[in-house]
Tab-separated table of C-alpha atoms in Angstrom:
chain	number	residue	atom	x	y	z
B	3	MET	CA	-6.794	7.113	-10.322
B	4	MET	CA	-6.384	10.621	-11.627
B	5	TYR	CA	-4.529	10.984	-14.920
B	6	ASN	CA	-2.237	13.759	-16.088
B	7	VAL	CA	-1.552	13.026	-19.769
B	8	ARG	CA	0.819	15.401	-21.566
B	9	GLY	CA	2.163	15.365	-25.081
B	10	GLU	CA	5.473	16.723	-26.366
B	11	ASN	CA	5.537	17.322	-30.127
B	12	LEU	CA	2.213	15.503	-30.142
B	13	GLU	CA	-1.399	16.468	-29.650
B	14	VAL	CA	-3.072	14.137	-27.165
B	15	THR	CA	-6.297	13.164	-28.882
B	16	PRO	CA	-9.330	12.045	-26.882
B	17	ALA	CA	-8.900	8.538	-28.345
B	18	LEU	CA	-5.259	8.377	-27.217
B	19	ARG	CA	-6.147	9.704	-23.748
B	20	GLU	CA	-8.966	7.177	-23.448
B	21	TYR	CA	-6.650	4.328	-24.497
B	22	VAL	CA	-4.043	5.358	-21.905
B	23	GLU	CA	-6.666	5.561	-19.143
B	24	LYS	CA	-8.186	2.214	-20.171
B	25	LYS	CA	-4.858	0.338	-20.260
B	26	ILE	CA	-3.290	1.850	-17.146
B	27	GLY	CA	-6.642	1.710	-15.345
B	28	LYS	CA	-6.389	-2.092	-15.461
B	29	LEU	CA	-3.579	-1.817	-12.912
B	30	GLU	CA	-6.096	-0.619	-10.297
B	31	ARG	CA	-7.029	-4.224	-9.564
B	32	TYR	CA	-3.676	-4.666	-7.819
B	33	PHE	CA	-4.265	-1.894	-5.281
B	34	ASP	CA	-6.743	-0.937	-2.598
B	35	GLY	CA	-7.899	2.666	-2.417
B	36	THR	CA	-6.509	4.115	-5.638
B	37	GLU	CA	-8.851	7.126	-5.602
B	38	ASP	CA	-6.112	9.603	-4.683
B	39	VAL	CA	-3.359	8.115	-6.876
B	40	HIS	CA	-2.027	10.466	-9.554
B	41	VAL	CA	-0.767	8.917	-12.788
B	42	HIS	CA	1.654	11.072	-14.780
B	43	VAL	CA	1.872	10.120	-18.461
B	44	ASN	CA	4.219	11.889	-20.850
B	45	LEU	CA	3.921	11.099	-24.569
B	46	LYS	CA	6.692	12.211	-26.939
B	47	VAL	CA	7.326	11.933	-30.666
B	48	TYR	CA	10.868	12.234	-31.996
B	49	ASN	CA	11.978	13.405	-35.438
B	50	ASP	CA	12.736	9.839	-36.521
B	51	GLY	CA	9.051	8.929	-36.058
B	52	GLN	CA	9.622	6.976	-32.854
B	53	GLY	CA	7.134	7.560	-30.076
B	54	LYS	CA	7.986	7.379	-26.397
B	55	ILE	CA	5.720	7.016	-23.379
B	56	GLU	CA	6.825	7.645	-19.806
B	57	VAL	CA	4.503	6.697	-16.942
B	58	THR	CA	5.119	7.584	-13.286
B	59	ILE	CA	2.769	6.480	-10.505
B	60	PRO	CA	3.900	7.719	-7.079
B	61	MET	CA	2.244	5.755	-4.275
B	62	PRO	CA	2.786	5.890	-0.494
B	63	HIS	CA	5.173	2.912	-0.287
B	64	LEU	CA	6.068	2.401	-3.920
B	65	LEU	CA	7.088	4.452	-6.948
B	66	LEU	CA	6.144	2.853	-10.240
B	67	ARG	CA	7.915	4.172	-13.313
B	68	ALA	CA	8.327	2.799	-16.810
B	69	GLU	CA	9.100	4.098	-20.263
B	70	GLU	CA	8.975	2.561	-23.709
B	71	ARG	CA	9.827	3.610	-27.295
B	72	HIS	CA	7.982	2.298	-30.327
B	73	GLU	CA	6.931	3.473	-33.783
B	74	ASP	CA	3.267	2.929	-32.876
B	75	MET	CA	2.151	4.939	-29.814
B	76	TYR	CA	-0.621	2.436	-28.994
B	77	ALA	CA	1.909	-0.417	-29.003
B	78	ALA	CA	4.179	1.637	-26.733
B	79	ILE	CA	1.276	2.095	-24.300
B	80	ASP	CA	0.701	-1.677	-24.269
B	81	LEU	CA	4.409	-2.346	-23.634
B	82	VAL	CA	4.693	0.178	-20.818
B	83	THR	CA	1.559	-1.238	-19.170
B	84	ASP	CA	3.138	-4.699	-19.250
B	85	LYS	CA	6.297	-3.316	-17.627
B	86	LEU	CA	4.307	-1.652	-14.860
B	87	GLU	CA	2.340	-4.840	-14.243
B	88	ARG	CA	5.602	-6.816	-13.884
B	89	GLN	CA	6.901	-4.230	-11.393
B	90	ILE	CA	3.706	-4.489	-9.344
B	91	ARG	CA	3.805	-8.301	-9.310
B	92	LYS	CA	7.464	-8.267	-8.294
B	93	HIS	CA	6.742	-5.819	-5.456
B	94	LYS	CA	3.709	-7.797	-4.237
B	95	THR	CA	5.729	-11.037	-4.294
B	96	LYS	CA	8.488	-9.398	-2.267
B	97	VAL	CA	6.010	-8.002	0.290
B	98	ASN	CA	4.204	-11.336	0.634
B	99	ARG	CA	7.520	-13.179	1.058
B	100	LYS	CA	8.541	-10.786	3.852
B	101	LEU	CA	5.189	-11.288	5.598
B	102	ARG	CA	5.547	-15.079	5.415
B	103	ASP	CA	9.106	-14.870	6.774
B	104	ARG	CA	7.963	-12.686	9.693
B	105	GLU	CA	5.153	-15.094	10.492
B	106	LYS	CA	7.646	-17.982	10.529
B	107	GLU	CA	9.953	-16.020	12.840
B	108	ALA	CA	7.055	-15.201	15.160
B	109	LYS	CA	6.084	-18.891	15.376
B	110	LEU	CA	9.665	-19.934	16.094
B	111	ALA	CA	10.149	-17.350	18.816
B	112	ALA	CA	9.404	-18.877	22.195
B	113	PRO	CA	7.004	-16.905	24.409
B	114	VAL	CA	8.775	-15.255	27.314
B	115	SER	CA	6.991	-15.443	30.658
B	116	VAL	CA	7.449	-12.695	33.199
B	117	GLY	CA	6.657	-13.080	36.883
B	118	ALA	CA	3.318	-11.593	37.959
B	119	SER	CA	4.870	-9.085	40.349
B	120	ALA	CA	7.318	-7.769	37.731
B	121	ALA	CA	4.566	-7.489	35.114
B	122	GLU	CA	2.361	-5.449	37.454
B	123	ASN	CA	5.134	-2.893	38.101
B	124	GLU	CA	6.095	-2.330	34.452
B	125	GLU	CA	4.138	-0.600	31.731
B	126	GLU	CA	3.466	-2.565	28.572
B	127	PHE	CA	5.076	-1.198	25.434
B	128	GLU	CA	3.576	-2.348	22.182
B	129	ILE	CA	5.353	-1.924	18.850
B	130	VAL	CA	2.637	-1.182	16.303
B	131	ARG	CA	4.797	-0.635	13.226
B	132	THR	CA	8.243	-1.648	12.013
B	133	LYS	CA	10.041	-0.034	9.094
B	134	HIS	CA	13.019	-1.395	7.181
B	135	PHE	CA	15.243	0.725	4.974
B	136	SER	CA	18.828	0.881	3.799
B	137	LEU	CA	21.037	3.655	5.094
B	138	LYS	CA	22.448	5.723	2.262
B	139	PRO	CA	25.883	7.304	2.849
B	140	MET	CA	25.538	11.106	2.910
B	141	ASP	CA	26.588	14.153	4.885
B	142	SER	CA	24.453	15.777	7.589
B	143	GLU	CA	23.266	18.622	5.315
B	144	GLU	CA	21.896	16.148	2.754
B	145	ALA	CA	20.257	14.170	5.585
B	146	ILE	CA	18.501	17.342	6.816
B	147	LEU	CA	17.250	18.014	3.277
B	148	GLN	CA	15.943	14.423	3.011
B	149	MET	CA	14.262	14.732	6.416
B	150	ASN	CA	12.537	17.955	5.389
B	151	LEU	CA	11.447	16.465	2.048
B	152	LEU	CA	9.863	13.544	3.882
B	153	GLY	CA	8.266	15.828	6.465
B	154	HIS	CA	9.729	13.866	9.388
B	155	ASN	CA	11.203	15.082	12.685
B	156	PHE	CA	14.283	12.856	12.414
B	157	PHE	CA	16.293	11.011	9.772
B	158	ILE	CA	18.721	8.095	10.135
B	159	PHE	CA	21.652	7.887	7.724
B	160	THR	CA	25.206	6.599	7.328
B	161	ASN	CA	27.729	9.410	7.623
B	162	ALA	CA	29.794	9.344	4.409
B	163	GLU	CA	32.924	10.619	6.200
B	164	THR	CA	32.922	8.299	9.243
B	165	ASN	CA	30.849	5.411	7.790
B	166	ARG	CA	28.859	5.312	11.064
B	167	THR	CA	25.147	5.529	11.713
B	168	ASN	CA	23.969	9.068	12.552
B	169	ILE	CA	20.615	10.681	13.246
B	170	VAL	CA	19.614	14.256	12.487
B	171	TYR	CA	16.542	15.652	14.211
B	172	ARG	CA	14.528	18.852	14.417
B	173	ARG	CA	14.638	20.478	17.845
B	174	LYS	CA	11.696	22.274	19.461
B	175	ASP	CA	13.438	25.612	18.866
B	176	GLY	CA	13.438	24.913	15.085
B	177	LYS	CA	17.153	24.195	14.856
B	178	TYR	CA	18.691	20.814	14.069
B	179	GLY	CA	20.553	18.268	16.178
B	180	LEU	CA	22.911	15.439	15.253
B	181	ILE	CA	23.346	12.162	17.133
B	182	GLU	CA	26.493	10.201	16.326
B	183	ALA	CA	26.683	6.506	17.252
B	184	ASN	CA	29.978	5.186	18.637
């Protein structure tokens, strides 16, 4: 993990930086391949003496974020680490539950047999990845912006005006297309 520790109205001492890296570094045990993970830590001190820590850890399939206020900055770091650990456990539990449910569905599904002559004439199509996501209501301009932010060639969304599923896509000529489902 690579750390970006910043202080607002506070000088980040080497001891404070080391404590942050030590505590948040314990979260590495939950992940594989955390070498390229960037941890953004923002430490603030307010006029009333309260300290605040904000931690953001963007990962490929998960965004971890927590903040905590406390009079003692070290205690705030401990509290925010606990929050992040709870988020990770909750996410891992949800992922494991989905995997178990898919395995159950796969076992319940009866194998379909196809005649030998039909199988020889058709190509085999294998699905290697399945994604699940909720469709956020938006207009086509916002969908194009989301698509470009993600770096994808298409984006599926619910049209806010018609409440129907739509797809925007980037054409080979660089312009955009819209597919509206009936």
